[in-house]
Amino acid sequence: MFARGSLMLRRSIVVVALFATAAGFVTVVLYAQVQPAAAVPAFARQYDLQCNACHTRPPRLNRFGEQFHMMGFQIPSASRPDGLLGSLKEDGPAKTLIDSLALRVVGGLFEYSESPRETEAKLESPHEVEFFIARPITPSLSLYAELEYQPNGIAFSRDRGFFNSGHTFGLGKEAFFMWNMGALLGAVGAPTMEMGGQTMVGRHGGFTMHGPMLMAGKVDPNTNFSYSTNRQMLLDTELEFEREPGKDRSEVHRLPIVPYAFASKFFGLFKNRGEREPQLVTDLVMYDTTGAPGADFHAMFNDVLLAQLGFLSENEGFNTYGMLRYDLLDRRELTFNVSVLLNWGFGVVRAPDPEEHHHPGGARLDRLRYGIAANLKWKALDVYGAVIIDRLYGLPGALRGDFDRAAAGLSVEVDYLAHEKVMLSGRFDQLWAGGLKDEELDGTVLSVQAKFYPWQNIAFFVRDSVNLRPFKEDNALRSWRNQLFVGIDWDF
Amino acid sequence: MRSRTLALLVGSGAFLALALWIARPPASLANGDKHDDDKGGHAHVPAPLEYADAHVPLGVWTDPAMITRGKEIYTTRCAVCHGDAGDGKGPAGVALPLMPSDFRDKAGVGEMRDNYWFWRVSEGGQVEPFRSKGSAMPPWKGELSVQDRWAVMAYQHTFSGHDGPHVPREHPESLAMGRDIYAMACVGCHGVEGRGDGSVGPTLSPRRAPQPRDFTTAEFKFRSTPSGQLPTTADLFRTLTEGVRSGGGAMTFGLYGHRIMPSFRHMPEEQRLEVIEYVKSLNPAFRERREISIVSIPAPPPVTSERVAQP
């Protein structure tokens, strides 16, 4: 297992990987041939559209897909007038039901990682299987829910630390309804127009506003941001932890690789008091919540300015935030937009105990988070990046000297559709960490990936991430040098 | 605790949404047209497909001979109702339940597209939505030749005080609705200027599938007209309604026949006509061509759900 740099092992890894890929491939081919019509996700089926009409390549959205999402999962200006009832009448209950469901399987067939001192190989079952229910109910109301099955769910408990909770099944990242409130504004006197069954505020040829759309439930509002984390080509990796023999509690062995701009960025914080769950530096928090209970409003003005406002719970506190996106350019196969985000989190994290840093203390901290993001799509190129700065408030006096209360992160991703079946991606992540000064450590990671789409809804990927900073054995952010993944991303 | 908050939030939100949906306010103005009100009834709805291609040649509007000829016709046939000054206050007009519109209203005339105008002069008040509003406007297609109708329109146009040709370029308001729909639903693929250069095209399926149409060239694919000619408005309308299916191919394996351009069949018909009028305005050739015989109803080619895009 720990044979240092063993060539034999490495070679067998490659063989296994190739074999697994080939086997997966064959299964896919067989499946697709048996049931070609079913091999597209819910919306594609509902609207009888190719995936690529909305996605540059799944899961990334193109301009039309963004518009589709913004309108509450409806073809802009052409929502079905009688909504769900219409589909039931026209397509019958069975097709309506099937067309509302979708499945996404993401798995690392294989994972391989190397530090200066170890080479480790392990075969992994799929990370997660997500099950979606998505459907417009009326022209101005739609539903979206995600159920998640994780064969190797990770949980945290006060006594055991992180542990493998085995098969977990539950509400996934998001579950919300989206409601167009245009008609409501019309009822209180705003001028409105009916645009393909949807009410829009304004006058043709003059000021127009689409929405406001209310998303409420468990939401991840960042799809509207220039850097949309739930639509990236490079998936987040998994947390790794270990329990040394004889010890009760596990230790975090390696932190996941995530877009650092959106990470929580501070060392030594806690999510809550009772469970003492640490807020990991790489935990994704506002505005990349991976789904939190709350309400989000967004509206688009004159087709160029998108404004967003929301309230989301986080740990023991809650967030308020506002975002503006300006679509500066849209011509000659080029779109360019810029967004700014401002977020204030009330009591969203807990400071460590000033005496005993490994325990949560009495102080809940406020967090100011602000940042800017931009996205440029030009021909086959898609570039998006974000810089996000965090600052904590309410730190106990006794902790001031030991704690750095400012942090920042930068993430830039470039996707290039080199061939219609091959998407090449690269992402650079830089973390200027904050938090307890004796643990605090910056991180820099470069990831590259090649994703092969034999069909629009199935992709195989090979991805490698490199830690560009010196290896640090005792810090989970940098206790690795290189990580290689071979995986599959499959949408039904 | 967490999940209870969530349930509460979702529940109350859903309830609110349901309540509001049930108590939905009455649909607002269908096309935001300020002339579409109860007393006027001059809803400047899009001309039906039979008349949609009946554009008036550009020169007609400003041709003095045409205007003189139009004045004669107007004085003898229209002034009774529409008034000598075009104000709708002719002796027979004032008594009508639905008064003729005031042609001195520049904005109102600006909203009226030429094919609508020609349709109204031809069919009068016999067509919907004017018929049910009790319109007394007579149809003239039996009595006035096409040229005569153009002439009288050219003269009527002079009341508005506008001296250029009556084309969308001069009256952007006549396309405002179509432009808004286009900006929302078509720009991503067909591009701001309709050149087929929206940002979606290059990734739609770059080498195999067809690219979104460049509306400004003469090349169109889904036509009932001979090759080399522009499609009829009815052809464009049909494409918009049905969408365009992919031709399959290796890339689309398993998705054979799914659309690369969505079907906009759920868009109200009137709005589909509006957006098509806007699309036509992007290419001047649509109003310059004369090969389409006016007021012929093009026989629709068989409605094929299999209209498939070939690379």
PDB file of N, CA and C in Angstrom, chain A residues 121-198:
ATOM      1  N   ALA A 121      -3.738   4.052  -3.943  1.00  0.00           N
ATOM      2  CA  ALA A 121      -4.708   3.841  -4.997  1.00  0.00           C
ATOM      3  C   ALA A 121      -5.971   3.274  -4.403  1.00  0.00           C
ATOM      4  N   LYS A 122      -7.101   3.773  -4.865  1.00  0.00           N
ATOM      5  CA  LYS A 122      -8.325   3.126  -4.406  1.00  0.00           C
ATOM      6  C   LYS A 122      -9.432   3.234  -5.432  1.00  0.00           C
ATOM      7  N   LEU A 123     -10.197   2.196  -5.444  1.00  0.00           N
ATOM      8  CA  LEU A 123     -11.298   2.156  -6.371  1.00  0.00           C
ATOM      9  C   LEU A 123     -12.517   2.711  -5.649  1.00  0.00           C
ATOM     10  N   GLU A 124     -13.236   3.564  -6.317  1.00  0.00           N
ATOM     11  CA  GLU A 124     -14.368   4.173  -5.628  1.00  0.00           C
ATOM     12  C   GLU A 124     -15.671   3.862  -6.325  1.00  0.00           C
ATOM     13  N   SER A 125     -16.690   3.671  -5.542  1.00  0.00           N
ATOM     14  CA  SER A 125     -18.021   3.541  -6.132  1.00  0.00           C
ATOM     15  C   SER A 125     -18.486   4.956  -6.451  1.00  0.00           C
ATOM     16  N   PRO A 126     -19.589   5.103  -7.170  1.00  0.00           N
ATOM     17  CA  PRO A 126     -20.026   6.456  -7.509  1.00  0.00           C
ATOM     18  C   PRO A 126     -20.140   7.344  -6.266  1.00  0.00           C
ATOM     19  N   HIS A 127     -19.670   8.575  -6.400  1.00  0.00           N
ATOM     20  CA  HIS A 127     -19.764   9.533  -5.301  1.00  0.00           C
ATOM     21  C   HIS A 127     -21.202   9.764  -4.911  1.00  0.00           C
ATOM     22  N   GLU A 128     -21.989  10.010  -5.932  1.00  0.00           N
ATOM     23  CA  GLU A 128     -23.366  10.331  -5.614  1.00  0.00           C
ATOM     24  C   GLU A 128     -24.282  10.063  -6.786  1.00  0.00           C
ATOM     25  N   VAL A 129     -25.494   9.771  -6.424  1.00  0.00           N
ATOM     26  CA  VAL A 129     -26.535   9.588  -7.413  1.00  0.00           C
ATOM     27  C   VAL A 129     -27.599  10.611  -7.053  1.00  0.00           C
ATOM     28  N   GLU A 130     -27.911  11.474  -7.995  1.00  0.00           N
ATOM     29  CA  GLU A 130     -28.901  12.497  -7.706  1.00  0.00           C
ATOM     30  C   GLU A 130     -30.139  12.243  -8.536  1.00  0.00           C
ATOM     31  N   PHE A 131     -31.245  12.480  -7.908  1.00  0.00           N
ATOM     32  CA  PHE A 131     -32.514  12.232  -8.539  1.00  0.00           C
ATOM     33  C   PHE A 131     -33.280  13.559  -8.533  1.00  0.00           C
ATOM     34  N   PHE A 132     -33.714  13.980  -9.695  1.00  0.00           N
ATOM     35  CA  PHE A 132     -34.355  15.293  -9.778  1.00  0.00           C
ATOM     36  C   PHE A 132     -35.831  15.187 -10.131  1.00  0.00           C
ATOM     37  N   ILE A 133     -36.576  16.084  -9.579  1.00  0.00           N
ATOM     38  CA  ILE A 133     -37.956  16.268 -10.024  1.00  0.00           C
ATOM     39  C   ILE A 133     -38.040  17.732 -10.422  1.00  0.00           C
ATOM     40  N   ALA A 134     -38.350  17.986 -11.655  1.00  0.00           N
ATOM     41  CA  ALA A 134     -38.329  19.363 -12.123  1.00  0.00           C
ATOM     42  C   ALA A 134     -39.460  19.564 -13.100  1.00  0.00           C
ATOM     43  N   ARG A 135     -40.246  20.616 -12.874  1.00  0.00           N
ATOM     44  CA  ARG A 135     -41.425  20.778 -13.721  1.00  0.00           C
ATOM     45  C   ARG A 135     -42.086  22.135 -13.482  1.00  0.00           C
ATOM     46  N   PRO A 136     -42.415  22.838 -14.562  1.00  0.00           N
ATOM     47  CA  PRO A 136     -43.261  24.015 -14.373  1.00  0.00           C
ATOM     48  C   PRO A 136     -44.669  23.550 -14.028  1.00  0.00           C
ATOM     49  N   ILE A 137     -45.269  24.169 -13.022  1.00  0.00           N
ATOM     50  CA  ILE A 137     -46.624  23.788 -12.618  1.00  0.00           C
ATOM     51  C   ILE A 137     -47.628  24.685 -13.334  1.00  0.00           C
ATOM     52  N   THR A 138     -47.342  25.970 -13.358  1.00  0.00           N
ATOM     53  CA  THR A 138     -48.141  26.928 -14.120  1.00  0.00           C
ATOM     54  C   THR A 138     -47.109  27.810 -14.841  1.00  0.00           C
ATOM     55  N   PRO A 139     -47.566  28.686 -15.744  1.00  0.00           N
ATOM     56  CA  PRO A 139     -46.582  29.528 -16.423  1.00  0.00           C
ATOM     57  C   PRO A 139     -45.728  30.346 -15.453  1.00  0.00           C
ATOM     58  N   SER A 140     -46.229  30.587 -14.246  1.00  0.00           N
ATOM     59  CA  SER A 140     -45.419  31.406 -13.367  1.00  0.00           C
ATOM     60  C   SER A 140     -44.961  30.681 -12.101  1.00  0.00           C
ATOM     61  N   LEU A 141     -45.133  29.384 -12.059  1.00  0.00           N
ATOM     62  CA  LEU A 141     -44.699  28.644 -10.867  1.00  0.00           C
ATOM     63  C   LEU A 141     -44.052  27.337 -11.294  1.00  0.00           C
ATOM     64  N   SER A 142     -42.849  27.104 -10.806  1.00  0.00           N
ATOM     65  CA  SER A 142     -42.243  25.811 -11.121  1.00  0.00           C
ATOM     66  C   SER A 142     -41.580  25.200  -9.895  1.00  0.00           C
ATOM     67  N   LEU A 143     -41.343  23.931 -10.020  1.00  0.00           N
ATOM     68  CA  LEU A 143     -40.858  23.167  -8.876  1.00  0.00           C
ATOM     69  C   LEU A 143     -39.550  22.483  -9.253  1.00  0.00           C
ATOM     70  N   TYR A 144     -38.657  22.441  -8.316  1.00  0.00           N
ATOM     71  CA  TYR A 144     -37.384  21.769  -8.564  1.00  0.00           C
ATOM     72  C   TYR A 144     -36.951  21.111  -7.269  1.00  0.00           C
ATOM     73  N   ALA A 145     -36.752  19.824  -7.297  1.00  0.00           N
ATOM     74  CA  ALA A 145     -36.299  19.147  -6.081  1.00  0.00           C
ATOM     75  C   ALA A 145     -35.256  18.115  -6.440  1.00  0.00           C
ATOM     76  N   GLU A 146     -34.326  17.954  -5.551  1.00  0.00           N
ATOM     77  CA  GLU A 146     -33.204  17.074  -5.817  1.00  0.00           C
ATOM     78  C   GLU A 146     -33.113  16.108  -4.638  1.00  0.00           C
ATOM     79  N   LEU A 147     -33.103  14.837  -4.947  1.00  0.00           N
ATOM     80  CA  LEU A 147     -32.890  13.844  -3.896  1.00  0.00           C
ATOM     81  C   LEU A 147     -31.519  13.242  -4.157  1.00  0.00           C
ATOM     82  N   GLU A 148     -30.848  12.908  -3.090  1.00  0.00           N
ATOM     83  CA  GLU A 148     -29.466  12.524  -3.252  1.00  0.00           C
ATOM     84  C   GLU A 148     -29.215  11.199  -2.567  1.00  0.00           C
ATOM     85  N   TYR A 149     -28.506  10.338  -3.256  1.00  0.00           N
ATOM     86  CA  TYR A 149     -28.104   9.094  -2.629  1.00  0.00           C
ATOM     87  C   TYR A 149     -26.587   9.042  -2.656  1.00  0.00           C
ATOM     88  N   GLN A 150     -25.994   8.872  -1.512  1.00  0.00           N
ATOM     89  CA  GLN A 150     -24.544   8.774  -1.450  1.00  0.00           C
ATOM     90  C   GLN A 150     -24.156   7.429  -0.870  1.00  0.00           C
ATOM     91  N   PRO A 151     -23.483   6.634  -1.670  1.00  0.00           N
ATOM     92  CA  PRO A 151     -23.075   5.329  -1.164  1.00  0.00           C
ATOM     93  C   PRO A 151     -22.091   5.456   0.000  1.00  0.00           C
ATOM     94  N   ASN A 152     -21.326   6.518   0.009  1.00  0.00           N
ATOM     95  CA  ASN A 152     -20.361   6.706   1.088  1.00  0.00           C
ATOM     96  C   ASN A 152     -20.525   8.075   1.707  1.00  0.00           C
ATOM     97  N   GLY A 153     -21.672   8.316   2.272  1.00  0.00           N
ATOM     98  CA  GLY A 153     -21.924   9.621   2.862  1.00  0.00           C
ATOM     99  C   GLY A 153     -20.961   9.909   3.998  1.00  0.00           C
ATOM    100  N   ILE A 154     -20.640  11.184   4.153  1.00  0.00           N
ATOM    101  CA  ILE A 154     -19.757  11.567   5.254  1.00  0.00           C
ATOM    102  C   ILE A 154     -20.567  12.388   6.244  1.00  0.00           C
ATOM    103  N   ALA A 155     -20.442  12.042   7.514  1.00  0.00           N
ATOM    104  CA  ALA A 155     -21.172  12.783   8.539  1.00  0.00           C
ATOM    105  C   ALA A 155     -20.198  13.189   9.635  1.00  0.00           C
ATOM    106  N   PHE A 156     -20.661  14.023  10.532  1.00  0.00           N
ATOM    107  CA  PHE A 156     -19.803  14.453  11.620  1.00  0.00           C
ATOM    108  C   PHE A 156     -20.520  14.236  12.934  1.00  0.00           C
ATOM    109  N   SER A 157     -19.802  13.740  13.895  1.00  0.00           N
ATOM    110  CA  SER A 157     -20.386  13.710  15.235  1.00  0.00           C
ATOM    111  C   SER A 157     -19.316  14.119  16.240  1.00  0.00           C
ATOM    112  N   ARG A 158     -19.793  14.669  17.320  1.00  0.00           N
ATOM    113  CA  ARG A 158     -18.933  15.193  18.358  1.00  0.00           C
ATOM    114  C   ARG A 158     -17.957  14.139  18.900  1.00  0.00           C
ATOM    115  N   ASP A 159     -18.452  12.906  18.981  1.00  0.00           N
ATOM    116  CA  ASP A 159     -17.609  11.871  19.575  1.00  0.00           C
ATOM    117  C   ASP A 159     -16.672  11.218  18.573  1.00  0.00           C
ATOM    118  N   ARG A 160     -17.146  11.081  17.365  1.00  0.00           N
ATOM    119  CA  ARG A 160     -16.350  10.325  16.390  1.00  0.00           C
ATOM    120  C   ARG A 160     -15.614  11.209  15.394  1.00  0.00           C
ATOM    121  N   GLY A 161     -15.958  12.500  15.361  1.00  0.00           N
ATOM    122  CA  GLY A 161     -15.396  13.344  14.325  1.00  0.00           C
ATOM    123  C   GLY A 161     -16.084  12.995  13.017  1.00  0.00           C
ATOM    124  N   PHE A 162     -15.355  13.133  11.916  1.00  0.00           N
ATOM    125  CA  PHE A 162     -15.953  12.750  10.633  1.00  0.00           C
ATOM    126  C   PHE A 162     -16.011  11.243  10.561  1.00  0.00           C
ATOM    127  N   PHE A 163     -17.095  10.733  10.045  1.00  0.00           N
ATOM    128  CA  PHE A 163     -17.169   9.291   9.881  1.00  0.00           C
ATOM    129  C   PHE A 163     -17.985   8.959   8.650  1.00  0.00           C
ATOM    130  N   ASN A 164     -17.809   7.736   8.224  1.00  0.00           N
ATOM    131  CA  ASN A 164     -18.490   7.290   7.034  1.00  0.00           C
ATOM    132  C   ASN A 164     -19.874   6.821   7.406  1.00  0.00           C
ATOM    133  N   SER A 165     -20.865   7.500   6.949  1.00  0.00           N
ATOM    134  CA  SER A 165     -22.211   7.158   7.395  1.00  0.00           C
ATOM    135  C   SER A 165     -22.854   6.106   6.507  1.00  0.00           C
ATOM    136  N   GLY A 166     -22.075   5.553   5.614  1.00  0.00           N
ATOM    137  CA  GLY A 166     -22.625   4.502   4.754  1.00  0.00           C
ATOM    138  C   GLY A 166     -23.608   5.074   3.754  1.00  0.00           C
ATOM    139  N   HIS A 167     -24.594   4.277   3.421  1.00  0.00           N
ATOM    140  CA  HIS A 167     -25.562   4.739   2.432  1.00  0.00           C
ATOM    141  C   HIS A 167     -26.419   5.837   3.028  1.00  0.00           C
ATOM    142  N   THR A 168     -26.407   6.990   2.389  1.00  0.00           N
ATOM    143  CA  THR A 168     -27.308   8.029   2.873  1.00  0.00           C
ATOM    144  C   THR A 168     -28.214   8.440   1.735  1.00  0.00           C
ATOM    145  N   PHE A 169     -29.444   8.692   2.091  1.00  0.00           N
ATOM    146  CA  PHE A 169     -30.411   9.100   1.100  1.00  0.00           C
ATOM    147  C   PHE A 169     -31.208  10.238   1.701  1.00  0.00           C
ATOM    148  N   GLY A 170     -31.371  11.288   0.964  1.00  0.00           N
ATOM    149  CA  GLY A 170     -32.148  12.384   1.536  1.00  0.00           C
ATOM    150  C   GLY A 170     -32.315  13.512   0.548  1.00  0.00           C
ATOM    151  N   LEU A 171     -32.858  14.586   1.060  1.00  0.00           N
ATOM    152  CA  LEU A 171     -33.046  15.778   0.257  1.00  0.00           C
ATOM    153  C   LEU A 171     -31.669  16.247  -0.189  1.00  0.00           C
ATOM    154  N   GLY A 172     -31.514  16.498  -1.462  1.00  0.00           N
ATOM    155  CA  GLY A 172     -30.198  16.870  -1.966  1.00  0.00           C
ATOM    156  C   GLY A 172     -29.907  18.336  -1.752  1.00  0.00           C
ATOM    157  N   LYS A 173     -29.075  18.860  -2.628  1.00  0.00           N
ATOM    158  CA  LYS A 173     -28.609  20.223  -2.455  1.00  0.00           C
ATOM    159  C   LYS A 173     -29.752  21.222  -2.522  1.00  0.00           C
ATOM    160  N   GLU A 174     -30.635  21.013  -3.472  1.00  0.00           N
ATOM    161  CA  GLU A 174     -31.667  22.027  -3.669  1.00  0.00           C
ATOM    162  C   GLU A 174     -33.060  21.429  -3.710  1.00  0.00           C
ATOM    163  N   ALA A 175     -34.012  22.170  -3.198  1.00  0.00           N
ATOM    164  CA  ALA A 175     -35.423  21.793  -3.283  1.00  0.00           C
ATOM    165  C   ALA A 175     -36.200  23.080  -3.101  1.00  0.00           C
ATOM    166  N   PHE A 176     -36.757  23.569  -4.169  1.00  0.00           N
ATOM    167  CA  PHE A 176     -37.427  24.867  -4.058  1.00  0.00           C
ATOM    168  C   PHE A 176     -38.521  24.991  -5.112  1.00  0.00           C
ATOM    169  N   PHE A 177     -39.316  26.026  -4.940  1.00  0.00           N
ATOM    170  CA  PHE A 177     -40.195  26.391  -6.031  1.00  0.00           C
ATOM    171  C   PHE A 177     -39.780  27.771  -6.496  1.00  0.00           C
ATOM    172  N   MET A 178     -40.046  28.048  -7.727  1.00  0.00           N
ATOM    173  CA  MET A 178     -39.696  29.352  -8.278  1.00  0.00           C
ATOM    174  C   MET A 178     -40.981  29.985  -8.771  1.00  0.00           C
ATOM    175  N   TRP A 179     -41.191  31.203  -8.357  1.00  0.00           N
ATOM    176  CA  TRP A 179     -42.467  31.845  -8.637  1.00  0.00           C
ATOM    177  C   TRP A 179     -42.231  33.223  -9.227  1.00  0.00           C
ATOM    178  N   ASN A 180     -42.836  33.464 -10.368  1.00  0.00           N
ATOM    179  CA  ASN A 180     -42.730  34.764 -11.019  1.00  0.00           C
ATOM    180  C   ASN A 180     -43.753  35.720 -10.402  1.00  0.00           C
ATOM    181  N   MET A 181     -43.266  36.783  -9.752  1.00  0.00           N
ATOM    182  CA  MET A 181     -44.165  37.682  -9.028  1.00  0.00           C
ATOM    183  C   MET A 181     -44.613  38.868  -9.872  1.00  0.00           C
ATOM    184  N   GLY A 182     -44.335  38.810 -11.179  1.00  0.00           N
ATOM    185  CA  GLY A 182     -44.726  39.910 -12.053  1.00  0.00           C
ATOM    186  C   GLY A 182     -46.204  40.241 -11.944  1.00  0.00           C
ATOM    187  N   ALA A 183     -47.033  39.191 -11.901  1.00  0.00           N
ATOM    188  CA  ALA A 183     -48.479  39.411 -11.835  1.00  0.00           C
ATOM    189  C   ALA A 183     -48.862  40.124 -10.543  1.00  0.00           C
ATOM    190  N   LEU A 184     -48.137  39.813  -9.499  1.00  0.00           N
ATOM    191  CA  LEU A 184     -48.414  40.449  -8.207  1.00  0.00           C
ATOM    192  C   LEU A 184     -48.150  41.953  -8.303  1.00  0.00           C
ATOM    193  N   LEU A 185     -47.027  42.304  -8.938  1.00  0.00           N
ATOM    194  CA  LEU A 185     -46.741  43.727  -9.121  1.00  0.00           C
ATOM    195  C   LEU A 185     -47.816  44.379  -9.982  1.00  0.00           C
ATOM    196  N   GLY A 186     -48.298  43.624 -10.980  1.00  0.00           N
ATOM    197  CA  GLY A 186     -49.359  44.140 -11.837  1.00  0.00           C
ATOM    198  C   GLY A 186     -50.611  44.425 -11.016  1.00  0.00           C
ATOM    199  N   ALA A 187     -50.904  43.531 -10.078  1.00  0.00           N
ATOM    200  CA  ALA A 187     -52.109  43.691  -9.259  1.00  0.00           C
ATOM    201  C   ALA A 187     -52.039  44.942  -8.391  1.00  0.00           C
ATOM    202  N   VAL A 188     -50.832  45.366  -8.040  1.00  0.00           N
ATOM    203  CA  VAL A 188     -50.736  46.575  -7.238  1.00  0.00           C
ATOM    204  C   VAL A 188     -50.437  47.799  -8.104  1.00  0.00           C
ATOM    205  N   GLY A 189     -50.614  47.657  -9.404  1.00  0.00           N
ATOM    206  CA  GLY A 189     -50.606  48.850 -10.228  1.00  0.00           C
ATOM    207  C   GLY A 189     -49.473  48.998 -11.232  1.00  0.00           C
ATOM    208  N   ALA A 190     -48.480  48.110 -11.223  1.00  0.00           N
ATOM    209  CA  ALA A 190     -47.381  48.265 -12.180  1.00  0.00           C
ATOM    210  C   ALA A 190     -47.875  47.910 -13.577  1.00  0.00           C
ATOM    211  N   PRO A 191     -47.380  48.600 -14.601  1.00  0.00           N
ATOM    212  CA  PRO A 191     -47.777  48.223 -15.957  1.00  0.00           C
ATOM    213  C   PRO A 191     -47.186  46.856 -16.291  1.00  0.00           C
ATOM    214  N   THR A 192     -47.986  45.994 -16.868  1.00  0.00           N
ATOM    215  CA  THR A 192     -47.475  44.662 -17.184  1.00  0.00           C
ATOM    216  C   THR A 192     -47.795  44.278 -18.608  1.00  0.00           C
ATOM    217  N   MET A 193     -47.068  43.273 -19.095  1.00  0.00           N
ATOM    218  CA  MET A 193     -47.337  42.720 -20.420  1.00  0.00           C
ATOM    219  C   MET A 193     -47.315  41.220 -20.275  1.00  0.00           C
ATOM    220  N   GLU A 194     -48.089  40.554 -21.119  1.00  0.00           N
ATOM    221  CA  GLU A 194     -48.045  39.102 -21.128  1.00  0.00           C
ATOM    222  C   GLU A 194     -47.060  38.687 -22.195  1.00  0.00           C
ATOM    223  N   MET A 195     -45.999  38.026 -21.763  1.00  0.00           N
ATOM    224  CA  MET A 195     -45.003  37.568 -22.729  1.00  0.00           C
ATOM    225  C   MET A 195     -45.053  36.054 -22.738  1.00  0.00           C
ATOM    226  N   GLY A 196     -45.699  35.525 -23.742  1.00  0.00           N
ATOM    227  CA  GLY A 196     -45.772  34.078 -23.858  1.00  0.00           C
ATOM    228  C   GLY A 196     -46.275  33.421 -22.601  1.00  0.00           C
ATOM    229  N   GLY A 197     -47.322  33.984 -22.030  1.00  0.00           N
ATOM    230  CA  GLY A 197     -47.928  33.366 -20.860  1.00  0.00           C
ATOM    231  C   GLY A 197     -47.310  33.802 -19.551  1.00  0.00           C
ATOM    232  N   GLN A 198     -46.181  34.463 -19.616  1.00  0.00           N
ATOM    233  CA  GLN A 198     -45.574  34.947 -18.381  1.00  0.00           C
ATOM    234  C   GLN A 198     -45.778  36.449 -18.274  1.00  0.00           C
TER     235      GLN A 198
END
